[in-house]
Amino acid sequence: MIPKNLSTPCYVYDMALLRQTLDAIKSETAGHDNYHVHYAVKANANPEVLRCISAAGFGADCVSGGEIRAALDNGFPAKDIVFAGVGKADWEIELGLEAGIGLFNVESIPELEVINEIAGRMSRRADVCFRINPDVGAHTHANITTGLAENKFGIAMSDMEAVISAARQMDNVRFVGLHFHIGSQILDMEDFVALARRINQLQKQLEDEGITGVRVINVGGGLGIDYNYPDSNPIPKFHSYFQTYAKELQLRLEQELHFELGRAVVGQMGSLLTRVLYIKEGHVKRFAIVDAGFTDLIRPALYGAHHHIEKVEGCGEAQAHTPEEAPTTLLYDVVGPICESSDVFQKDCPLPPLRRGDLLAIRSAGAYGEIMASQYNCRALPGVFTINEE
Ligand SMILES: *Cc1c(COP(=O)(O)O)cnc(C)c1O
């Protein structure tokens, strides 16, 4: 239950839904002992969320030293941590080596050289996968498409053999596999089919060149969620997702298949709760000015992302509507208080008539919400509370 005197804006996390989601992933991957799911910590690094995911036996996909620390502090075994990112600082590489993380996903030759050097100095050896750019375009927002040929991420396919042989010349790194990640919020399974087929082709190419010993194939994350209908589709399409890879990807004997799901794990379990501060009746538009802004949830401002918004009944400070005000639906631009015109959660959002004090839930905000919050305008960071009822 949501407490009546709740201080807003705040995130509410439905831990029961998170556990159901984790169970769904486990049941879809049961029977594939070689499948390993690493949760992409960047989607949500709330400690309680991380502990729930580590307790369910998942690994962690980290993109910074801070995330490695958060993963270690919240129950992920070091060996089940993988470390990706285009700009790993020396201290972050040292931290990963010191902790004994499972592997590094390497995105360039200069980075490989630095890892080799630091590992040598620390008398360690780093297992590395190369992030290869498969030139597979995901049908998603331009800012979250990462798999096209020219990109700050990853290594071009045409350089794949060269980086592998470079690694094999080095004493303190060991090449163990290939890493891919084509983008985020992908709902069309054809994109994953295209990636799987590309990987088949690259594996064959390597074998033709006499390069063997690829132990790990990592297909990244990117499975999307239903932002329009969070109640009808609280659990993402894990069956189609894992089946697509099971069917399309030709793994070799003893190869492990790694997944790095972020949004699909935590997206639907979170909502951002916000109160209506003012209703402003414009000449053509009607605004609901709320106490949350893009400092709390930046996805609409940053990507034009859609989040379903609904009124939470029975939680407003406002008086109940009198019967004369029959709750028809009105269209509101739901906007925040930040001094930027992009601070809009949704334009023309259909909602029952709103009053000052009404509580709104901005749904599907568990991923890339709290973790991207900022203090712009000297605002406080949003609060968080978790609901544990089954
Ligand atoms: C962001 C990211 C992920 C997770 O992406 P989702 O769309 O949240 O599943 C996985 N792997 C890498 C390398 C990433 O950068």
Short mmCIF file of C-alpha atoms and ligand atoms in Angstrom, two decimals:
data_model
loop_
_atom_site.label_atom_id
_atom_site.label_comp_id
_atom_site.label_asym_id
_atom_site.label_seq_id
_atom_site.Cartn_x
_atom_site.Cartn_y
_atom_site.Cartn_z
CA MET A 1 0.00 0.00 0.00
CA ILE A 2 1.14 3.52 -0.74
CA PRO A 3 1.24 5.62 2.46
CA LYS A 4 -1.07 8.63 2.34
CA ASN A 5 1.44 11.17 3.63
CA LEU A 6 4.08 10.09 1.17
CA SER A 7 6.60 12.74 0.34
CA THR A 8 6.90 13.27 -3.39
CA PRO A 9 8.47 13.00 -5.88
CA CYS A 10 9.55 9.48 -5.09
CA TYR A 11 10.06 6.14 -6.74
CA VAL A 12 8.09 3.14 -5.64
CA TYR A 13 9.48 -0.30 -6.45
CA ASP A 14 7.27 -3.35 -6.54
CA MET A 15 9.67 -6.03 -5.32
CA ALA A 16 7.14 -8.82 -5.87
CA LEU A 17 7.00 -7.93 -9.57
CA LEU A 18 10.80 -7.82 -9.67
CA ARG A 19 10.93 -11.34 -8.20
CA GLN A 20 8.32 -12.56 -10.70
CA THR A 21 10.36 -11.07 -13.51
CA LEU A 22 13.53 -12.78 -12.28
CA ASP A 23 11.61 -16.07 -11.96
CA ALA A 24 10.38 -15.70 -15.53
CA ILE A 25 13.96 -15.26 -16.78
CA LYS A 26 15.07 -18.26 -14.77
CA SER A 27 12.34 -20.48 -16.09
CA GLU A 28 13.00 -19.40 -19.70
CA THR A 29 16.71 -20.17 -19.35
CA ALA A 30 16.29 -23.36 -17.31
CA GLY A 31 17.70 -26.28 -19.21
CA HIS A 32 20.40 -24.13 -20.80
CA ASP A 33 23.28 -24.58 -18.35
CA ASN A 34 25.52 -22.55 -20.63
CA TYR A 35 23.29 -19.43 -20.45
CA HIS A 36 24.40 -16.73 -18.01
CA VAL A 37 22.39 -13.58 -17.40
CA HIS A 38 24.29 -10.57 -16.11
CA TYR A 39 22.02 -7.79 -14.94
CA ALA A 40 23.05 -4.42 -16.41
CA VAL A 41 23.56 -2.43 -13.21
CA LYS A 42 23.35 0.89 -15.04
CA ALA A 43 19.57 0.48 -15.36
CA ASN A 44 19.01 0.68 -11.60
CA ALA A 45 21.64 0.39 -8.86
CA ASN A 46 19.36 0.75 -5.86
CA PRO A 47 20.91 -1.50 -3.15
CA GLU A 48 17.69 -3.35 -2.36
CA VAL A 49 17.09 -3.99 -6.04
CA LEU A 50 20.66 -5.22 -6.50
CA ARG A 51 20.39 -7.54 -3.50
CA CYS A 52 17.17 -9.03 -4.84
CA ILE A 53 18.81 -9.70 -8.22
CA SER A 54 22.04 -11.12 -6.79
CA ALA A 55 20.03 -13.34 -4.41
CA ALA A 56 18.27 -14.77 -7.46
CA GLY A 57 21.64 -15.93 -8.79
CA PHE A 58 22.24 -13.43 -11.58
CA GLY A 59 25.60 -11.91 -12.46
CA ALA A 60 26.28 -8.19 -12.93
CA ASP A 61 27.24 -6.22 -16.02
CA CYS A 62 29.07 -3.07 -14.89
CA VAL A 63 30.21 -0.03 -16.83
CA SER A 64 32.20 1.80 -14.15
CA GLY A 65 34.25 1.26 -11.03
CA GLY A 66 31.38 2.63 -8.98
CA GLU A 67 29.08 -0.03 -10.40
CA ILE A 68 31.64 -2.75 -9.66
CA ARG A 69 31.70 -1.57 -6.04
CA ALA A 70 27.90 -1.44 -5.90
CA ALA A 71 27.72 -4.99 -7.30
CA LEU A 72 30.31 -6.33 -4.84
CA ASP A 73 28.64 -4.55 -1.91
CA ASN A 74 25.28 -6.02 -2.79
CA GLY A 75 26.01 -9.69 -3.09
CA PHE A 76 27.28 -10.32 -6.62
CA PRO A 77 30.27 -12.70 -6.59
CA ALA A 78 33.31 -11.10 -8.28
CA LYS A 79 33.58 -13.94 -10.79
CA ASP A 80 30.05 -13.15 -12.02
CA ILE A 81 30.87 -9.52 -12.75
CA VAL A 82 31.72 -8.36 -16.26
CA PHE A 83 33.11 -4.91 -16.92
CA ALA A 84 32.28 -3.00 -20.12
CA GLY A 85 32.62 0.59 -21.27
CA VAL A 86 34.62 2.61 -23.77
CA GLY A 87 36.51 4.71 -21.26
CA LYS A 88 37.76 2.59 -18.38
CA ALA A 89 40.05 4.64 -16.13
CA ASP A 90 43.18 3.05 -14.66
CA TRP A 91 41.73 2.90 -11.15
CA GLU A 92 38.66 1.13 -12.48
CA ILE A 93 40.76 -1.49 -14.24
CA GLU A 94 42.81 -1.92 -11.05
CA LEU A 95 39.64 -2.31 -9.01
CA GLY A 96 38.35 -4.98 -11.39
CA LEU A 97 41.62 -6.89 -11.32
CA GLU A 98 41.99 -6.55 -7.55
CA ALA A 99 38.47 -7.85 -6.97
CA GLY A 100 38.99 -10.68 -9.46
CA ILE A 101 36.01 -9.95 -11.69
CA GLY A 102 35.07 -12.52 -14.32
CA LEU A 103 35.95 -10.60 -17.45
CA PHE A 104 36.56 -7.33 -19.19
CA ASN A 105 34.66 -6.37 -22.31
CA VAL A 106 37.28 -4.45 -24.24
CA GLU A 107 36.38 -1.80 -26.79
CA SER A 108 39.72 -0.73 -28.34
CA ILE A 109 43.37 -1.73 -28.77
CA PRO A 110 44.68 1.14 -26.61
CA GLU A 111 42.41 -0.08 -23.81
CA LEU A 112 43.68 -3.64 -24.27
CA GLU A 113 47.26 -2.41 -23.97
CA VAL A 114 46.50 -0.56 -20.74
CA ILE A 115 44.72 -3.58 -19.22
CA ASN A 116 47.69 -5.76 -20.19
CA GLU A 117 50.11 -3.33 -18.61
CA ILE A 118 48.16 -2.86 -15.37
CA ALA A 119 47.52 -6.60 -15.04
CA GLY A 120 51.25 -7.23 -15.51
CA ARG A 121 52.11 -4.73 -12.82
CA MET A 122 49.61 -6.39 -10.47
CA SER A 123 50.71 -9.93 -11.44
CA ARG A 124 47.23 -10.78 -12.62
CA ARG A 125 45.78 -11.99 -15.84
CA ALA A 126 42.62 -10.47 -17.27
CA ASP A 127 40.13 -12.51 -19.27
CA VAL A 128 38.88 -10.32 -22.10
CA CYS A 129 36.06 -10.33 -24.61
CA PHE A 130 36.13 -7.92 -27.51
CA ARG A 131 33.10 -5.81 -28.14
CA ILE A 132 32.51 -6.09 -31.85
CA ASN A 133 30.27 -3.76 -33.76
CA PRO A 134 28.02 -6.08 -35.74
CA ASP A 135 26.59 -3.33 -37.96
CA VAL A 136 23.09 -4.43 -37.11
CA GLY A 137 20.72 -1.48 -36.75
CA ALA A 138 18.14 -1.79 -34.04
CA HIS A 139 14.80 -0.14 -34.82
CA THR A 140 14.86 2.12 -31.82
CA HIS A 141 15.67 5.69 -30.88
CA ALA A 142 18.83 7.08 -32.52
CA ASN A 143 20.47 7.90 -29.19
CA ILE A 144 20.12 4.34 -27.98
CA THR A 145 21.21 2.55 -31.15
CA THR A 146 24.74 1.33 -30.64
CA GLY A 147 25.39 -1.46 -33.13
CA LEU A 148 25.95 0.49 -36.36
CA ALA A 149 29.37 0.45 -38.01
CA GLU A 150 30.76 3.84 -37.05
CA ASN A 151 30.23 4.39 -33.38
CA LYS A 152 32.15 5.33 -30.29
CA PHE A 153 31.35 1.84 -29.00
CA GLY A 154 33.17 -1.32 -29.92
CA ILE A 155 35.58 -2.54 -32.56
CA ALA A 156 34.79 -2.80 -36.26
CA MET A 157 34.20 -6.31 -37.59
CA SER A 158 37.03 -5.84 -40.05
CA ASP A 159 39.46 -5.35 -37.14
CA MET A 160 38.30 -8.43 -35.23
CA GLU A 161 41.15 -10.77 -36.25
CA ALA A 162 43.75 -8.06 -35.65
CA VAL A 163 42.63 -7.38 -32.07
CA ILE A 164 42.47 -11.08 -31.28
CA SER A 165 45.99 -11.64 -32.52
CA ALA A 166 47.15 -8.54 -30.64
CA ALA A 167 45.71 -10.03 -27.44
CA ARG A 168 47.45 -13.31 -28.14
CA GLN A 169 50.79 -11.52 -28.23
CA MET A 170 50.22 -10.14 -24.75
CA ASP A 171 51.15 -11.98 -21.56
CA ASN A 172 48.64 -10.60 -19.11
CA VAL A 173 45.39 -10.77 -21.03
CA ARG A 174 43.62 -13.83 -22.32
CA PHE A 175 41.15 -13.62 -25.18
CA VAL A 176 38.04 -15.56 -24.21
CA GLY A 177 35.23 -14.33 -26.40
CA LEU A 178 33.12 -11.88 -28.31
CA HIS A 179 30.74 -9.26 -26.97
CA PHE A 180 27.93 -7.47 -28.79
CA HIS A 181 25.24 -4.99 -27.82
CA ILE A 182 23.03 -3.50 -30.51
CA GLY A 183 20.89 -1.03 -28.59
CA SER A 184 18.08 -0.72 -26.13
CA GLN A 185 14.27 -0.95 -25.95
CA ILE A 186 14.21 -3.45 -28.82
CA LEU A 187 10.83 -5.09 -29.33
CA ASP A 188 11.31 -6.53 -32.82
CA MET A 189 12.83 -10.01 -32.49
CA GLU A 190 14.12 -9.65 -36.05
CA ASP A 191 16.85 -7.39 -34.68
CA PHE A 192 18.06 -10.20 -32.42
CA VAL A 193 17.75 -12.66 -35.33
CA ALA A 194 19.98 -10.35 -37.37
CA LEU A 195 22.53 -10.21 -34.55
CA ALA A 196 22.51 -14.00 -34.11
CA ARG A 197 23.07 -14.51 -37.84
CA ARG A 198 25.88 -12.00 -37.85
CA ILE A 199 27.54 -13.83 -34.97
CA ASN A 200 27.22 -17.14 -36.85
CA GLN A 201 28.96 -15.56 -39.80
CA LEU A 202 31.75 -14.09 -37.63
CA GLN A 203 32.31 -17.38 -35.82
CA LYS A 204 32.70 -19.14 -39.15
CA GLN A 205 35.06 -16.44 -40.36
CA LEU A 206 37.26 -16.90 -37.28
CA GLU A 207 37.34 -20.66 -37.69
CA ASP A 208 38.28 -20.28 -41.34
CA GLU A 209 41.22 -18.21 -40.17
CA GLY A 210 42.17 -20.90 -37.68
CA ILE A 211 41.15 -18.83 -34.65
CA THR A 212 39.56 -21.07 -32.04
CA GLY A 213 39.09 -20.94 -28.27
CA VAL A 214 36.10 -18.60 -28.27
CA ARG A 215 34.58 -19.66 -24.95
CA VAL A 216 32.07 -16.83 -24.48
CA ILE A 217 29.52 -15.27 -26.80
CA ASN A 218 27.89 -12.26 -25.16
CA VAL A 219 24.84 -10.87 -26.97
CA GLY A 220 24.39 -7.87 -24.67
CA GLY A 221 20.99 -6.61 -23.60
CA GLY A 222 18.36 -4.48 -25.20
CA LEU A 223 15.09 -6.38 -24.80
CA GLY A 224 12.35 -3.77 -24.53
CA ILE A 225 9.30 -3.39 -22.33
CA ASP A 226 5.73 -2.26 -22.99
CA TYR A 227 5.64 1.38 -21.94
CA ASN A 228 2.08 1.79 -23.24
CA TYR A 229 0.42 -1.05 -21.34
CA PRO A 230 2.45 -1.83 -18.20
CA ASP A 231 -0.51 -3.58 -16.55
CA SER A 232 -1.27 -5.88 -19.48
CA ASN A 233 2.40 -6.69 -20.06
CA PRO A 234 4.26 -6.48 -16.76
CA ILE A 235 6.68 -9.24 -17.79
CA PRO A 236 8.71 -8.68 -20.98
CA LYS A 237 8.74 -11.19 -23.83
CA PHE A 238 11.46 -13.40 -22.40
CA HIS A 239 10.16 -16.52 -24.10
CA SER A 240 10.51 -15.11 -27.62
CA TYR A 241 13.78 -13.46 -26.71
CA PHE A 242 15.60 -16.53 -25.40
CA GLN A 243 13.97 -18.77 -28.02
CA THR A 244 15.24 -16.48 -30.77
CA TYR A 245 18.81 -17.03 -29.66
CA ALA A 246 18.29 -20.74 -28.95
CA LYS A 247 16.98 -21.17 -32.48
CA GLU A 248 19.20 -18.83 -34.47
CA LEU A 249 22.57 -18.83 -32.78
CA GLN A 250 24.93 -21.68 -33.63
CA LEU A 251 26.94 -22.11 -30.47
CA ARG A 252 29.94 -24.39 -30.51
CA LEU A 253 30.43 -27.15 -27.97
CA GLU A 254 31.36 -25.78 -24.53
CA GLN A 255 30.52 -22.20 -25.48
CA GLU A 256 28.79 -20.02 -22.91
CA LEU A 257 26.09 -17.58 -23.99
CA HIS A 258 25.96 -14.40 -21.93
CA PHE A 259 23.07 -11.93 -21.77
CA GLU A 260 23.12 -8.47 -20.23
CA LEU A 261 19.55 -7.43 -19.59
CA GLY A 262 18.86 -4.17 -17.81
CA ARG A 263 15.58 -2.50 -18.69
CA ALA A 264 13.72 -5.79 -19.14
CA VAL A 265 14.61 -6.81 -15.57
CA VAL A 266 13.71 -3.65 -13.67
CA GLY A 267 11.68 -1.39 -15.99
CA GLN A 268 8.15 -2.40 -15.03
CA MET A 269 8.64 -2.75 -11.29
CA GLY A 270 9.14 1.00 -10.77
CA SER A 271 6.85 4.02 -10.86
CA LEU A 272 7.63 7.63 -10.17
CA LEU A 273 5.00 9.16 -7.90
CA THR A 274 4.39 12.85 -8.14
CA ARG A 275 1.81 15.29 -6.86
CA VAL A 276 -0.08 17.88 -8.81
CA LEU A 277 1.00 21.34 -7.66
CA TYR A 278 -1.10 23.51 -9.92
CA ILE A 279 -3.57 23.21 -12.73
CA LYS A 280 -2.98 25.94 -15.21
CA GLU A 281 -5.73 26.54 -17.73
CA GLY A 282 -4.12 28.00 -20.81
CA HIS A 283 -5.96 29.33 -23.82
CA VAL A 284 -5.47 26.21 -25.91
CA LYS A 285 -3.83 23.86 -23.45
CA ARG A 286 -4.35 22.68 -19.93
CA PHE A 287 -1.26 22.05 -17.85
CA ALA A 288 -0.86 19.82 -14.84
CA ILE A 289 2.24 21.17 -13.13
CA VAL A 290 3.65 18.41 -10.95
CA ASP A 291 6.41 18.27 -8.34
CA ALA A 292 8.59 15.82 -10.31
CA GLY A 293 10.77 17.04 -13.13
CA PHE A 294 13.37 15.71 -15.52
CA THR A 295 15.79 15.77 -12.62
CA ASP A 296 13.83 12.78 -11.31
CA LEU A 297 13.07 11.02 -14.62
CA ILE A 298 14.91 12.26 -17.67
CA ARG A 299 13.79 9.77 -20.31
CA PRO A 300 10.92 11.86 -21.76
CA ALA A 301 13.13 14.96 -22.02
CA LEU A 302 16.19 13.08 -23.25
CA TYR A 303 14.69 10.58 -25.69
CA GLY A 304 11.12 11.75 -26.14
CA ALA A 305 10.23 8.54 -24.32
CA HIS A 306 6.63 7.74 -23.51
CA HIS A 307 5.58 6.67 -20.02
CA HIS A 308 2.02 5.83 -19.16
CA ILE A 309 0.70 8.28 -16.56
CA GLU A 310 -2.27 7.58 -14.32
CA LYS A 311 -3.96 9.07 -11.31
CA VAL A 312 -3.52 7.13 -8.10
CA GLU A 313 -7.00 7.05 -6.59
CA GLY A 314 -7.51 7.52 -2.89
CA CYS A 315 -4.10 8.98 -2.29
CA GLY A 316 -4.60 12.65 -3.04
CA GLU A 317 -4.71 15.31 -0.38
CA ALA A 318 -7.41 16.87 -2.46
CA GLN A 319 -11.06 16.46 -1.50
CA ALA A 320 -12.98 13.79 -3.35
CA HIS A 321 -14.62 15.08 -6.48
CA THR A 322 -18.24 15.93 -5.97
CA PRO A 323 -20.74 13.92 -8.05
CA GLU A 324 -21.51 16.92 -10.30
CA GLU A 325 -17.93 16.80 -11.49
CA ALA A 326 -18.41 13.46 -13.22
CA PRO A 327 -14.90 12.16 -13.93
CA THR A 328 -14.76 12.53 -17.65
CA THR A 329 -11.31 12.54 -19.17
CA LEU A 330 -9.45 15.74 -19.85
CA LEU A 331 -6.22 16.26 -21.73
CA TYR A 332 -3.30 17.63 -19.75
CA ASP A 333 0.25 18.49 -20.59
CA VAL A 334 1.96 16.98 -17.57
CA VAL A 335 4.94 19.21 -16.90
CA GLY A 336 7.56 19.61 -14.19
CA PRO A 337 8.97 22.62 -12.36
CA ILE A 338 12.43 22.69 -13.96
CA CYS A 339 13.43 25.85 -15.82
CA GLU A 340 13.71 24.15 -19.22
CA SER A 341 10.94 23.81 -21.77
CA SER A 342 11.87 20.16 -22.31
CA ASP A 343 10.61 19.39 -18.80
CA VAL A 344 7.46 17.71 -20.07
CA PHE A 345 6.41 14.19 -19.10
CA GLN A 346 3.60 13.91 -21.61
CA LYS A 347 1.62 16.18 -23.86
CA ASP A 348 -2.15 15.79 -24.18
CA CYS A 349 -2.24 13.06 -21.59
CA PRO A 350 -5.79 11.80 -20.92
CA LEU A 351 -6.50 11.93 -17.19
CA PRO A 352 -9.54 12.35 -14.97
CA PRO A 353 -10.09 15.96 -13.84
CA LEU A 354 -7.15 16.80 -11.61
CA ARG A 355 -6.79 19.07 -8.62
CA ARG A 356 -3.93 20.35 -6.59
CA GLY A 357 -2.70 17.56 -4.31
CA ASP A 358 -3.70 14.65 -6.56
CA LEU A 359 -1.14 11.90 -6.85
CA LEU A 360 0.03 10.66 -10.26
CA ALA A 361 2.03 7.56 -11.09
CA ILE A 362 4.46 7.74 -14.00
CA ARG A 363 4.73 4.08 -14.84
CA SER A 364 7.49 1.80 -16.17
CA ALA A 365 10.13 3.98 -14.52
CA GLY A 366 12.23 1.29 -12.84
CA ALA A 367 14.98 1.43 -15.47
CA TYR A 368 17.06 4.53 -16.22
CA GLY A 369 14.95 6.55 -13.78
CA GLU A 370 16.29 6.94 -10.25
CA ILE A 371 19.81 6.20 -11.41
CA MET A 372 19.80 9.11 -13.87
CA ALA A 373 18.40 11.61 -11.37
CA SER A 374 20.29 14.86 -10.96
CA GLN A 375 20.28 17.84 -8.65
CA TYR A 376 19.89 20.48 -11.35
CA ASN A 377 18.13 23.58 -9.97
CA CYS A 378 19.48 22.51 -6.52
CA ARG A 379 16.71 19.97 -6.25
CA ALA A 380 16.83 17.06 -3.84
CA LEU A 381 17.19 13.57 -5.31
CA PRO A 382 13.91 11.64 -5.39
CA GLY A 383 13.11 9.35 -2.49
CA VAL A 384 12.56 5.62 -2.91
CA PHE A 385 10.34 3.16 -1.16
CA THR A 386 9.84 -0.48 -1.85
CA ILE A 387 6.67 -2.56 -1.57
CA ASN A 388 7.18 -6.18 -0.67
CA GLU A 389 3.61 -7.51 -0.70
CA GLU A 390 3.04 -10.54 -2.90
C1 LIG B 1 23.13 -0.56 -21.52
C2 LIG B 1 23.78 -1.84 -21.81
C3 LIG B 1 23.11 -3.03 -21.53
C4 LIG B 1 21.70 -3.08 -21.02
O1 LIG B 1 20.80 -2.57 -21.92
P1 LIG B 1 19.22 -2.74 -21.70
O2 LIG B 1 18.63 -2.15 -22.91
O3 LIG B 1 18.86 -2.00 -20.46
O4 LIG B 1 18.93 -4.20 -21.59
C5 LIG B 1 23.77 -4.20 -21.76
N1 LIG B 1 25.04 -4.21 -22.24
C6 LIG B 1 25.70 -3.09 -22.51
C7 LIG B 1 27.09 -3.16 -23.04
C8 LIG B 1 25.10 -1.87 -22.31
O5 LIG B 1 25.77 -0.75 -22.60
#
